[in-house]
Short mmCIF file of the C-alpha atoms (twelve columns), coordinates in Angstrom:
data_MODEL
# 
_entry.id   MODEL 
# 
loop_
_atom_site.group_PDB 
_atom_site.id 
_atom_site.type_symbol 
_atom_site.label_atom_id 
_atom_site.label_alt_id 
_atom_site.label_comp_id 
_atom_site.label_asym_id 
_atom_site.label_seq_id 
_atom_site.Cartn_x 
_atom_site.Cartn_y 
_atom_site.Cartn_z 
_atom_site.pdbx_PDB_model_num 
ATOM 1   C CA . UNK A 1   -1.286  -24.083 68.839 1 
ATOM 2   C CA . UNK A 2   -4.892  -24.777 69.774 1 
ATOM 3   C CA . UNK A 3   -7.848  -22.488 70.303 1 
ATOM 4   C CA . UNK A 4   -7.569  -23.045 74.075 1 
ATOM 5   C CA . UNK A 5   -4.012  -21.698 74.063 1 
ATOM 6   C CA . UNK A 6   -5.146  -18.510 72.345 1 
ATOM 7   C CA . UNK A 7   -8.395  -17.947 74.233 1 
ATOM 8   C CA . UNK A 8   -11.828 -17.649 72.632 1 
ATOM 9   C CA . UNK A 9   -11.215 -14.383 70.834 1 
ATOM 10  C CA . UNK A 10  -8.167  -13.250 68.960 1 
ATOM 11  C CA . UNK A 11  -7.305  -10.251 66.820 1 
ATOM 12  C CA . UNK A 12  -5.682  -11.468 63.616 1 
ATOM 13  C CA . UNK A 13  -3.504  -9.118  61.612 1 
ATOM 14  C CA . UNK A 14  -4.178  -8.802  57.889 1 
ATOM 15  C CA . UNK A 15  -0.875  -10.576 57.185 1 
ATOM 16  C CA . UNK A 16  -1.945  -13.543 59.328 1 
ATOM 17  C CA . UNK A 17  -5.374  -13.635 57.690 1 
ATOM 18  C CA . UNK A 18  -3.842  -13.639 54.200 1 
ATOM 19  C CA . UNK A 19  -1.413  -16.417 55.144 1 
ATOM 20  C CA . UNK A 20  -4.219  -18.546 56.619 1 
ATOM 21  C CA . UNK A 21  -6.520  -17.932 53.630 1 
ATOM 22  C CA . UNK A 22  -3.789  -18.780 51.123 1 
ATOM 23  C CA . UNK A 23  -3.025  -21.959 53.054 1 
ATOM 24  C CA . UNK A 24  -6.714  -22.902 53.003 1 
ATOM 25  C CA . UNK A 25  -6.887  -22.467 49.219 1 
ATOM 26  C CA . UNK A 26  -4.019  -24.858 48.439 1 
ATOM 27  C CA . UNK A 27  -5.977  -28.080 48.080 1 
ATOM 28  C CA . UNK A 28  -9.259  -29.939 48.191 1 
ATOM 29  C CA . UNK A 29  -11.029 -29.618 51.561 1 
ATOM 30  C CA . UNK A 30  -8.231  -27.513 52.998 1 
ATOM 31  C CA . UNK A 31  -10.700 -24.935 54.351 1 
ATOM 32  C CA . UNK A 32  -12.038 -27.129 57.162 1 
ATOM 33  C CA . UNK A 33  -8.622  -28.515 58.051 1 
ATOM 34  C CA . UNK A 34  -7.045  -25.061 58.103 1 
ATOM 35  C CA . UNK A 35  -9.874  -23.628 60.218 1 
ATOM 36  C CA . UNK A 36  -9.436  -26.412 62.794 1 
ATOM 37  C CA . UNK A 37  -5.640  -25.981 62.782 1 
ATOM 38  C CA . UNK A 38  -5.931  -22.306 63.759 1 
ATOM 39  C CA . UNK A 39  -8.977  -22.654 65.986 1 
ATOM 40  C CA . UNK A 40  -11.228 -20.655 63.652 1 
ATOM 41  C CA . UNK A 41  -14.841 -21.230 62.859 1 
ATOM 42  C CA . UNK A 42  -15.446 -22.332 59.285 1 
ATOM 43  C CA . UNK A 43  -17.733 -19.315 58.745 1 
ATOM 44  C CA . UNK A 44  -14.992 -16.865 59.791 1 
ATOM 45  C CA . UNK A 45  -12.535 -18.462 57.360 1 
ATOM 46  C CA . UNK A 46  -15.200 -18.316 54.631 1 
ATOM 47  C CA . UNK A 47  -15.664 -14.586 55.286 1 
ATOM 48  C CA . UNK A 48  -11.901 -14.010 55.094 1 
ATOM 49  C CA . UNK A 49  -11.763 -15.975 51.817 1 
ATOM 50  C CA . UNK A 50  -14.535 -13.833 50.352 1 
ATOM 51  C CA . UNK A 51  -12.730 -10.629 51.407 1 
ATOM 52  C CA . UNK A 52  -9.481  -11.988 49.958 1 
ATOM 53  C CA . UNK A 53  -11.076 -12.784 46.603 1 
ATOM 54  C CA . UNK A 54  -12.769 -9.382  46.372 1 
ATOM 55  C CA . UNK A 55  -9.535  -7.552  47.189 1 
ATOM 56  C CA . UNK A 56  -10.655 -6.215  50.578 1 
ATOM 57  C CA . UNK A 57  -8.086  -8.312  52.414 1 
ATOM 58  C CA . UNK A 58  -4.436  -7.958  51.495 1 
ATOM 59  C CA . UNK A 59  -1.225  -8.178  53.458 1 
ATOM 60  C CA . UNK A 60  0.228   -4.960  52.111 1 
ATOM 61  C CA . UNK A 61  -2.913  -2.787  52.022 1 
ATOM 62  C CA . UNK A 62  -2.202  -0.967  55.277 1 
ATOM 63  C CA . UNK A 63  1.520   -0.470  54.779 1 
ATOM 64  C CA . UNK A 64  1.927   0.738   51.220 1 
ATOM 65  C CA . UNK A 65  1.604   4.054   49.446 1 
ATOM 66  C CA . UNK A 66  0.495   4.757   45.912 1 
ATOM 67  C CA . UNK A 67  2.376   7.446   44.007 1 
ATOM 68  C CA . UNK A 68  0.234   10.448  43.148 1 
ATOM 69  C CA . UNK A 69  0.900   13.004  40.472 1 
ATOM 70  C CA . UNK A 70  -1.163  16.155  40.147 1 
ATOM 71  C CA . UNK A 71  -1.023  17.758  36.736 1 
ATOM 72  C CA . UNK A 72  -2.711  20.879  35.510 1 
ATOM 73  C CA . UNK A 73  -5.893  20.287  33.530 1 
ATOM 74  C CA . UNK A 74  -5.438  20.170  29.768 1 
ATOM 75  C CA . UNK A 75  -6.301  23.373  27.930 1 
ATOM 76  C CA . UNK A 76  -9.880  23.482  26.718 1 
ATOM 77  C CA . UNK A 77  -10.292 22.794  23.038 1 
ATOM 78  C CA . UNK A 78  -12.197 25.393  21.068 1 
ATOM 79  C CA . UNK A 79  -14.038 22.561  19.265 1 
ATOM 80  C CA . UNK A 80  -15.462 21.272  22.562 1 
ATOM 81  C CA . UNK A 81  -16.385 24.544  24.239 1 
ATOM 82  C CA . UNK A 82  -18.011 27.232  22.213 1 
ATOM 83  C CA . UNK A 83  -18.602 30.739  23.484 1 
ATOM 84  C CA . UNK A 84  -22.014 31.496  24.882 1 
ATOM 85  C CA . UNK A 85  -24.045 33.872  22.788 1 
ATOM 86  C CA . UNK A 86  -25.613 36.701  24.710 1 
ATOM 87  C CA . UNK A 87  -29.403 36.338  24.767 1 
ATOM 88  C CA . UNK A 88  -29.795 37.457  28.369 1 
ATOM 89  C CA . UNK A 89  -30.526 35.008  31.182 1 
ATOM 90  C CA . UNK A 90  -33.220 33.043  29.326 1 
ATOM 91  C CA . UNK A 91  -33.349 29.319  30.064 1 
ATOM 92  C CA . UNK A 92  -34.792 26.455  28.030 1 
ATOM 93  C CA . UNK A 93  -36.162 23.280  29.614 1 
ATOM 94  C CA . UNK A 94  -35.978 20.106  27.515 1 
ATOM 95  C CA . UNK A 95  -37.873 16.916  28.392 1 
ATOM 96  C CA . UNK A 96  -35.928 13.843  27.250 1 
ATOM 97  C CA . UNK A 97  -37.624 10.567  26.209 1 
ATOM 98  C CA . UNK A 98  -36.030 8.762   29.179 1 
ATOM 99  C CA . UNK A 99  -37.925 11.060  31.578 1 
ATOM 100 C CA . UNK A 100 -35.073 13.359  32.496 1 
ATOM 101 C CA . UNK A 101 -35.408 17.120  32.236 1 
ATOM 102 C CA . UNK A 102 -32.560 19.303  31.094 1 
ATOM 103 C CA . UNK A 103 -32.446 23.057  31.726 1 
ATOM 104 C CA . UNK A 104 -29.922 24.930  29.607 1 
ATOM 105 C CA . UNK A 105 -29.167 28.607  28.941 1 
ATOM 106 C CA . UNK A 106 -30.771 29.844  25.733 1 
ATOM 107 C CA . UNK A 107 -27.352 31.125  24.678 1 
ATOM 108 C CA . UNK A 108 -25.807 27.624  24.591 1 
ATOM 109 C CA . UNK A 109 -24.166 26.865  21.253 1 
ATOM 110 C CA . UNK A 110 -26.410 24.429  19.284 1 
ATOM 111 C CA . UNK A 111 -23.446 22.226  18.298 1 
ATOM 112 C CA . UNK A 112 -22.659 21.599  21.961 1 
ATOM 113 C CA . UNK A 113 -26.303 20.786  22.641 1 
ATOM 114 C CA . UNK A 114 -26.395 18.426  19.639 1 
ATOM 115 C CA . UNK A 115 -23.415 16.523  21.082 1 
ATOM 116 C CA . UNK A 116 -24.801 16.517  24.622 1 
ATOM 117 C CA . UNK A 117 -28.363 15.288  24.003 1 
ATOM 118 C CA . UNK A 118 -27.552 11.790  22.671 1 
ATOM 119 C CA . UNK A 119 -25.285 11.152  25.647 1 
ATOM 120 C CA . UNK A 120 -27.886 12.253  28.192 1 
ATOM 121 C CA . UNK A 121 -30.705 10.409  26.458 1 
ATOM 122 C CA . UNK A 122 -28.761 7.137   26.315 1 
ATOM 123 C CA . UNK A 123 -27.790 7.059   30.005 1 
# 
């Protein structure tokens, strides 16, 4: 099958692209030979190879489903979430060394803040 038989432009399915790419990866200098065999430009085959290696091109991507399970969120641990103390609606603004600014309610439990600050400052 030559490029003249197929015309100048052809729509290749993902399965065909994967088969051609895998054939082109089987030996030394197989890319150029494979491109000529299918009437492709070398640059198009190179693009397909790049997509194949990065996982963007796969034969089964458009025809498969991934199982999905939705579970209820785990119950909140009392160690992680402390009750807010009632000091009204007062807010505190904290300037972090990395330049970020954090605004928190004044009623936030200090142990939660102590655990939160190192994480925010490091990122």
